[in-house]
Coordinates of C-alpha atoms in Angstrom, one line a residue:
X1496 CA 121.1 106.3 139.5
X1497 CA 117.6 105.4 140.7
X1498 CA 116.1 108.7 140.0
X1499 CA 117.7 108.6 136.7
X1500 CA 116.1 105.3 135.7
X1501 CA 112.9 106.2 136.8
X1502 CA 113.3 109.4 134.8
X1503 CA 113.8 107.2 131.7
X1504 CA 110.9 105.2 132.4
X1505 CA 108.7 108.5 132.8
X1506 CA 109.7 109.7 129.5
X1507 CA 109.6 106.5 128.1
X1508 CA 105.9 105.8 129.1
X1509 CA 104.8 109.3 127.5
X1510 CA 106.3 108.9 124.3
X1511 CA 104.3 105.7 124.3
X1512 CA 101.0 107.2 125.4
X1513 CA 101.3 110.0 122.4
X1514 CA 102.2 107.4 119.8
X1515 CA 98.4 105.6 120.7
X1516 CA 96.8 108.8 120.5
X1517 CA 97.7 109.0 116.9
X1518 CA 95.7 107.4 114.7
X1519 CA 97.0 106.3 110.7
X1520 CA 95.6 108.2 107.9
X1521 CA 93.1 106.9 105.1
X1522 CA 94.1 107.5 101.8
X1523 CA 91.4 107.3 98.6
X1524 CA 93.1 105.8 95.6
X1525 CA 91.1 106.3 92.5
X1526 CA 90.0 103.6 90.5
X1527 CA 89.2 103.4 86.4
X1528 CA 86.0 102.2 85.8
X1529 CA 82.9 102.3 83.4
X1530 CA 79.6 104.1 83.6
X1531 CA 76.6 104.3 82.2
X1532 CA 74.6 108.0 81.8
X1533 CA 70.6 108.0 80.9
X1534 CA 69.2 111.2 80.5
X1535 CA 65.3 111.6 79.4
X1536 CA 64.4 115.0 80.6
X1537 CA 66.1 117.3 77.8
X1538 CA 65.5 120.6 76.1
X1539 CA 66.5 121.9 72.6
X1540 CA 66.9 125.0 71.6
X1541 CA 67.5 125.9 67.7
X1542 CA 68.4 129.2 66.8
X1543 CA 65.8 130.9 64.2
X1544 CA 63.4 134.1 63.4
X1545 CA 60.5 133.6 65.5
X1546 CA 59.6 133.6 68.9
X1547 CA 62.2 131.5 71.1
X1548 CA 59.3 129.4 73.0
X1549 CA 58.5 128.4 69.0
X1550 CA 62.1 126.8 68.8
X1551 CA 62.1 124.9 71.8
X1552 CA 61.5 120.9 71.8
X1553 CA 62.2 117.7 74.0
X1554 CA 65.2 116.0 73.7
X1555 CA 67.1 113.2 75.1
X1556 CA 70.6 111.5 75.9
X1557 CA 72.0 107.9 76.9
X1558 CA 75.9 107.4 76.8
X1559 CA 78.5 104.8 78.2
X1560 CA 81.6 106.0 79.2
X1561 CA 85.0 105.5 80.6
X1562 CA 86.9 107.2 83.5
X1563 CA 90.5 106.8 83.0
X1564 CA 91.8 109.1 85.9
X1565 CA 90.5 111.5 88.4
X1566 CA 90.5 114.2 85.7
X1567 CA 90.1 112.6 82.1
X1568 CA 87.6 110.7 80.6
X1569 CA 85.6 109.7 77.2
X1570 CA 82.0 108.6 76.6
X1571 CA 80.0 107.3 73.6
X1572 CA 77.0 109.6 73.7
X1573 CA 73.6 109.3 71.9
X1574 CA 71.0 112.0 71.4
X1575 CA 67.9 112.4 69.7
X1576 CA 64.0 113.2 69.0
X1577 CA 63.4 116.3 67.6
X1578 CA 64.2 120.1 66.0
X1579 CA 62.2 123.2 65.3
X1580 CA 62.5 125.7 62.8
X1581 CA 60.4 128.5 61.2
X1582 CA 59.9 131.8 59.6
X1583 CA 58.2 134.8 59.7
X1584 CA 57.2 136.9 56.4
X1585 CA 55.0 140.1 57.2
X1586 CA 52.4 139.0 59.5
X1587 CA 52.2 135.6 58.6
X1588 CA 54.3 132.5 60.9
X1589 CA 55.2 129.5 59.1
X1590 CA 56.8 126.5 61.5
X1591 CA 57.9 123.0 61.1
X1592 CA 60.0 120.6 62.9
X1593 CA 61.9 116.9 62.1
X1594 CA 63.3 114.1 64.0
X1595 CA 66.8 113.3 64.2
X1596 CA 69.4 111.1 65.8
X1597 CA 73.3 112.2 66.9
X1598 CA 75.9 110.3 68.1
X1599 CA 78.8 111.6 69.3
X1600 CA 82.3 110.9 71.1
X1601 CA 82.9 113.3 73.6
X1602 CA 86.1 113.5 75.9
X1603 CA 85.0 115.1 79.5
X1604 CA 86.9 116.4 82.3
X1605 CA 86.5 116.6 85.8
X1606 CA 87.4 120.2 87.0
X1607 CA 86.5 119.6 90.4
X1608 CA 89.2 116.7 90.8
X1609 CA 91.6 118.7 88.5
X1610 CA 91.9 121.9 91.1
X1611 CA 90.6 120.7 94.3
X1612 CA 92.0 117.1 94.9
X1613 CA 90.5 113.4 93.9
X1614 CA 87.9 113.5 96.8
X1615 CA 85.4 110.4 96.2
X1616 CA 83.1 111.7 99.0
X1617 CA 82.8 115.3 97.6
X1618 CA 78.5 116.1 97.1
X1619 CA 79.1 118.0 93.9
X1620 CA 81.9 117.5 90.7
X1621 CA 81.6 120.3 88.4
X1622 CA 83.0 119.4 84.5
X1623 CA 83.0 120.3 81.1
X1624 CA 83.2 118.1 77.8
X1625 CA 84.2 118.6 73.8
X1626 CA 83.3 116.4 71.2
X1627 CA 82.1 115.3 67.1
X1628 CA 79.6 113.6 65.8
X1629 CA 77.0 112.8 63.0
X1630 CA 73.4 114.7 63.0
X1631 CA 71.1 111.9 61.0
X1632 CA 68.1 114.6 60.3
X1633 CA 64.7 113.0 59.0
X1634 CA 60.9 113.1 58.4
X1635 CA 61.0 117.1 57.2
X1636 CA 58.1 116.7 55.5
X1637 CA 56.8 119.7 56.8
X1638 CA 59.4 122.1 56.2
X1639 CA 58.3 121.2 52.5
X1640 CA 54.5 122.3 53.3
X1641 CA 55.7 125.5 54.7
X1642 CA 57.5 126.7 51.3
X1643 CA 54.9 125.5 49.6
X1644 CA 52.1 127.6 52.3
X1645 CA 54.6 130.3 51.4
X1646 CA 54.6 130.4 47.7
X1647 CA 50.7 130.2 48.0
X1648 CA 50.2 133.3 50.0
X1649 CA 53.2 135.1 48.8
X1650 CA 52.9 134.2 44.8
X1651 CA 55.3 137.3 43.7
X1652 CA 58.1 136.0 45.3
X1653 CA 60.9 134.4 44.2
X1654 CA 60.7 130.5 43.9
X1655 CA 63.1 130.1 46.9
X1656 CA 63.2 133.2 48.7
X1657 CA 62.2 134.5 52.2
X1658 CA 61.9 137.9 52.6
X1659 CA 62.4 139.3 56.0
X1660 CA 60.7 143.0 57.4
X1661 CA 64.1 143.8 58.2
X1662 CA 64.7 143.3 53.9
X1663 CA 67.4 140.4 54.4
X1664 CA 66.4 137.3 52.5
X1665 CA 67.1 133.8 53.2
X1666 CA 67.4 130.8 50.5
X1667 CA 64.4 128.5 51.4
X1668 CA 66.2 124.2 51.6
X1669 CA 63.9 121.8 52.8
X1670 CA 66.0 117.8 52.6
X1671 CA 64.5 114.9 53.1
X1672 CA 67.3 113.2 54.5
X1673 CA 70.5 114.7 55.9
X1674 CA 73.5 113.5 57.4
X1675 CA 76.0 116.3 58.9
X1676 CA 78.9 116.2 60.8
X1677 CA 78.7 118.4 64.5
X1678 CA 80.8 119.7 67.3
X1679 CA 79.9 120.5 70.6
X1680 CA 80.8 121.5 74.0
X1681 CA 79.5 122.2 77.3
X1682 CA 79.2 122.0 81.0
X1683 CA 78.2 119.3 83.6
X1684 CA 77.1 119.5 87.1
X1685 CA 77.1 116.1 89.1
X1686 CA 75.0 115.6 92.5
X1687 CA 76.6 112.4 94.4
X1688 CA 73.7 110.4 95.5
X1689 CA 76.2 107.3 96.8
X1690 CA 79.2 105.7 95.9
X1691 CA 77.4 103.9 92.5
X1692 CA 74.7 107.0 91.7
X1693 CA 74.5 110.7 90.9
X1694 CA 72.2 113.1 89.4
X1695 CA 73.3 115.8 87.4
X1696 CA 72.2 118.6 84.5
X1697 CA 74.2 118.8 80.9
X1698 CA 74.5 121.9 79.2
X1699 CA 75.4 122.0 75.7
X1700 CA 76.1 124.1 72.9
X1701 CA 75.9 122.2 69.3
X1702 CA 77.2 123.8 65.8
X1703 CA 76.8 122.2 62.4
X1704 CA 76.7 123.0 58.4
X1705 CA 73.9 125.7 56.8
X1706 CA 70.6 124.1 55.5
X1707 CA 69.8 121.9 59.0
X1708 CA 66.9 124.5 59.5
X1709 CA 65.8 124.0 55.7
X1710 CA 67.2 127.7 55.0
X1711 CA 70.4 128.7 53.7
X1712 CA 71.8 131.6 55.1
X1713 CA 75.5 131.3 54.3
X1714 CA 76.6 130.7 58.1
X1715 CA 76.5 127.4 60.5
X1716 CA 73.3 126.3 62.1
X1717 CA 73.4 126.1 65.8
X1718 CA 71.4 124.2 68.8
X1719 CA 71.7 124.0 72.0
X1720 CA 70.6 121.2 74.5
X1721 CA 70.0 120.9 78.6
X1722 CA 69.5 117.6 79.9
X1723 CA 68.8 116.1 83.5
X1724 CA 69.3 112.5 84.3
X1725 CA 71.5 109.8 86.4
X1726 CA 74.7 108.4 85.9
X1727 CA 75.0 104.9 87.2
X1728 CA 79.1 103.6 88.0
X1729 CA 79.7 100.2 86.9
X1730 CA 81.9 98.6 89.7
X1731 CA 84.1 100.4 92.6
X1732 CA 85.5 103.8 92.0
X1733 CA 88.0 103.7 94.6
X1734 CA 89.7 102.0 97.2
X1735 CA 91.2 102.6 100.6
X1736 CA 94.3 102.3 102.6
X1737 CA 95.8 103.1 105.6
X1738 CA 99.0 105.6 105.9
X1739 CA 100.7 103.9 109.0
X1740 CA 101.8 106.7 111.4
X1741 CA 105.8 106.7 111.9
X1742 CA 107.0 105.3 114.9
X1743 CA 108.2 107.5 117.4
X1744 CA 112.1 108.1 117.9
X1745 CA 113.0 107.3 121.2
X1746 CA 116.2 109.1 122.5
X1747 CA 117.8 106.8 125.3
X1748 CA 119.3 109.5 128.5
X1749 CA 122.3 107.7 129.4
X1750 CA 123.8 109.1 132.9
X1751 CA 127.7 108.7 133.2
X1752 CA 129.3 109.2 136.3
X1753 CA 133.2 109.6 136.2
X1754 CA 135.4 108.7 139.0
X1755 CA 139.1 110.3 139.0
X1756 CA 141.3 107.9 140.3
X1757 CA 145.2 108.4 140.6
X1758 CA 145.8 105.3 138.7
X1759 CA 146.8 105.6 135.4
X1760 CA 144.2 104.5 132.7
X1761 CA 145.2 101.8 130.5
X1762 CA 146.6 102.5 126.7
X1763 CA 142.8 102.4 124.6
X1764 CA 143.1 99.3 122.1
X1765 CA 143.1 101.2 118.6
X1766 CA 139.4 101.4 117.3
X1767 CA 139.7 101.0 113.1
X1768 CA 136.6 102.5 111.6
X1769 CA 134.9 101.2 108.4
X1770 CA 133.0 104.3 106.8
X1771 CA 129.3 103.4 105.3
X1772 CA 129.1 103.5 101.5
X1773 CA 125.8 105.0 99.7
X1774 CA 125.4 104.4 95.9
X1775 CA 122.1 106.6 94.1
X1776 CA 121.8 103.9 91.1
X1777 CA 118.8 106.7 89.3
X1778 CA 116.7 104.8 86.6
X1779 CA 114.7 106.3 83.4
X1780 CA 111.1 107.7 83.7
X1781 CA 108.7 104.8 84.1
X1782 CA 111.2 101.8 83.7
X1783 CA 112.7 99.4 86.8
X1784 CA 116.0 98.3 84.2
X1785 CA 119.5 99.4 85.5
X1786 CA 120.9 101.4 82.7
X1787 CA 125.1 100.8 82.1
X1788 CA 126.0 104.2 83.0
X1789 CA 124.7 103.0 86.4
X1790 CA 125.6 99.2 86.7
X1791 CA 128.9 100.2 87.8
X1792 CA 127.5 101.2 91.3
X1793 CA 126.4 97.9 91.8
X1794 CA 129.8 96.9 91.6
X1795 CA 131.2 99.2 93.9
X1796 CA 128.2 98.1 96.1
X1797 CA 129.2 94.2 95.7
X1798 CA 133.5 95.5 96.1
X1799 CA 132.4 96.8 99.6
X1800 CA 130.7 93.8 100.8
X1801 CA 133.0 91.5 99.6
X1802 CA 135.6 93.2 101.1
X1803 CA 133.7 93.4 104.5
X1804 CA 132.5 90.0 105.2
X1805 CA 129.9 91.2 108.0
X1806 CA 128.8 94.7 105.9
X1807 CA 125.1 94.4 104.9
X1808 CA 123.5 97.1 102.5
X1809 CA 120.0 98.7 103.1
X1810 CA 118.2 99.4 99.3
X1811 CA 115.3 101.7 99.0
X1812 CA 113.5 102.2 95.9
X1813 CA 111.8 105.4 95.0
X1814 CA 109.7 107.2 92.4
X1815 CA 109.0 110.9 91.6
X1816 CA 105.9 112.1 92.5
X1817 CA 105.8 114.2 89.6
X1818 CA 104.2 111.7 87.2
X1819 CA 101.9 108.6 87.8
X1820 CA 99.5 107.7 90.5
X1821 CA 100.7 106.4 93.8
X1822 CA 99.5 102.4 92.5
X1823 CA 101.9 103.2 89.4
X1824 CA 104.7 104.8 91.0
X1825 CA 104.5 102.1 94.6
X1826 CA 105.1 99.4 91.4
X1827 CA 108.0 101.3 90.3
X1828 CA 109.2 102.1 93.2
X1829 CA 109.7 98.4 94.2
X1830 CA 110.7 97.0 90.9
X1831 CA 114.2 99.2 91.0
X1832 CA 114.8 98.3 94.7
X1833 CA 114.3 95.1 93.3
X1834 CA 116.7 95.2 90.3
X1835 CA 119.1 96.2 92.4
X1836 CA 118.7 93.2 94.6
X1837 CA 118.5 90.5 91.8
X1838 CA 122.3 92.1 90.4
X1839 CA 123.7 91.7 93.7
X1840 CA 122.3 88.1 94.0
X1841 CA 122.9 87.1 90.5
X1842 CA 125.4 88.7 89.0
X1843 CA 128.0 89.2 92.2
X1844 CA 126.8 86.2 94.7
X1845 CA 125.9 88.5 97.5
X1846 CA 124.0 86.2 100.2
X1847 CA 120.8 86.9 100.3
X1848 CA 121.2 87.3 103.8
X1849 CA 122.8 90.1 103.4
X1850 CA 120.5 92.4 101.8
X1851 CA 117.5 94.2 103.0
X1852 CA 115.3 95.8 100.9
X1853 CA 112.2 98.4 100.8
X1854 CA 110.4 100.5 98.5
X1855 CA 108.3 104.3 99.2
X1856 CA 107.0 104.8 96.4
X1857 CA 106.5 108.7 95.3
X1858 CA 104.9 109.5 99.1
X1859 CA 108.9 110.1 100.1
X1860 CA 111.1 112.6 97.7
X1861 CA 114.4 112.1 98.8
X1862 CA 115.8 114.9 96.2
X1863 CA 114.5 118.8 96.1
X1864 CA 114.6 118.2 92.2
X1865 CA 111.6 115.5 90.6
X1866 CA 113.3 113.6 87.7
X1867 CA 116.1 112.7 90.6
X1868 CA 113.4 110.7 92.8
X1869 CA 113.9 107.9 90.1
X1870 CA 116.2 106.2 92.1
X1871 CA 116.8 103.3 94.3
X1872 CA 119.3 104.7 97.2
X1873 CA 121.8 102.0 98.4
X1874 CA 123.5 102.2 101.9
X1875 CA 126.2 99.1 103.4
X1876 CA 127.6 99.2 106.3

């Protein structure tokens, strides 16, 4: 018996010693929040007939935006200075440019997040964004002193025409004012700096109506932008917690030693066993209500204990992991463990004594099928 004990002990003391060396997990849970994007070192590209350093200008961008999850977001985006156009008839060049401001409302996502896992200390996020907006074009004054340069060294031509060496021709529009509507999309690269800052580079491709470049070709007018510049987060994108690690199950080795006597053993006294009972009272997709279909577990739940005065039932709410975020579904999760417990209370007059209750969340699936994880899981005994 001594050896045995000792034994125990031993085993004991080293299940001990390996639950220290585990250590609980951090968890990053991902909060919404606001930022603010500034972004003056930009280039602009307009499509045209002349050489492409001819069509290039300075551009730039501010925005405000919104992160509502890992993945999806929306910003209010600003961007403005200047375009170029031009044309090219025989030998001679004719160029002019315009200013013009374009807001837009773009809805980005964050690819990085999407396929590799909501990681706030990742270096790089790559995304891409889609959006409309209004082009305000103005000051084209010199798109109107180019036709006129044109009709004065090409006098034979037609009032409005641009004749091309390749024999195309182009309808000459200069506007003095314009408003158009735009669509764009395009690519993002994000540098983390710290926890509030990151660098990044924008690359976009913008398409609106004929006539922006004061020439009307019969097909839509394109630009395209890069931009470098910081993004500044207003407040805490995340928080932490700690996954505690489970407690080890400790398996008792009891040692039974018989001895055969010839003396009859008493008559056992008869043993009457109470079986456990377990009601699954599942709930609807995001509520914490117990449905009517399912109210009549509670019952059954409140018959047993009623009818076994020193029974107490265990209630354990749940969510499926296959929707939400673990601060939704932990809220879920509790509020049906908790409906269950306010029935009994209320509506049977089960002692409170008598009821324990917990919650998991969507970190535990008790069921191999999602929608079934809905479910507060009663057991009294």
């Amino acid at each position: 018996m001594k050896k045995t004990i000792m034994s125990c002990l031993l085993a004991l003391g080293f299940l001990t010693a390996s639950a220290q060396d585990q250590q609980p997990k951090t968890e990053y849970v991902f909060n919404p929040h606001w930022y603010v994007q500034i972004q003056p070192l930009g280039v602009q590209h307009t499509l045209g007939e002349i050489d492409f350093v001819d069509l290039n200008s300075y551009n730039v961008q501010a925005a405000l935006g919104r992160q509502f999850s890992p993945v999806v977001g929306a910003r209010l985006a600003v961007n403005a200075w200047q375009s170029k156009g031009g044309s090219k008839i025989k030998t001679y060049t004719y160029k002019w440019d315009w200013k013009y401001v374009a807001p837009s409302v773009d809805v980005t996502f964050n690819l990085s997040n999407l396929f590799c896992g909501f990681n706030p200390n990742r270096v790089f996020n790559f995304g891409v964004f889609g959006g409309l907006g209004a082009n305000f074009g103005f000051s084209n004054d010199k798109a109107g002193d180019a036709k006129a340069a044109i009709q004065a060294d090409f006098p034979t031509l037609a009032a409005n025409k641009l004749y091309w060496d390749n024999a195309d021709n182009l309808d000459f529009y200069p506007w003095d004012n314009s408003v158009r509507l735009f669509g764009q999309a395009g690519i993002t690269g994000d540098f983390k700096i710290s926890d509030a800052i990151s660098v990044g580079l924008e690359l976009s491709a913008n398409t609106l109506s004929d006539t922006y470049n004061s020439k009307k070709a019969g097909n839509w007018d394109w630009y395209f932008n890069a931009l470098a510049g910081v993004k500044v987060n207003l407040g805490p994108t995340y928080t932490t917690r700690e996954i505690p690690v489970p407690e080890p199950e400790i398996r008792y080795v009891e040692k039974i030693v018989e001895k055969i006597v010839e003396k009859p053993a008493p008559a056992a006294a008869a043993v009457v066993t109470v079986e456990p009972l377990r009601r699954d009272v599942f709930f609807l997709i995001n509520k914490t209500e117990i449905r009517p279909s399912e109210a009549q577990k509670v019952k059954e739940i409140a018959d047993y204990l009623n009818e076994h005065p020193t029974a107490k039932v265990m209630i354990t709410g749940y969510a499926d992991a296959g929707t939400g975020n673990n601060r939704i579904n932990d809220r879920l999760a509790a509020g049906r463990a908790d409906a269950v417990v306010k029935s009994l209370k209320k509506d049977y007059g089960i002692a409170e004594s008598r009821i324990s209750y917990d919650s998991k969340g969507s970190r535990v699936q008790p069921f191999a099928e999602n929608d079934m994880n809905r479910v507060s899981i009663c057991i009294a005994e």
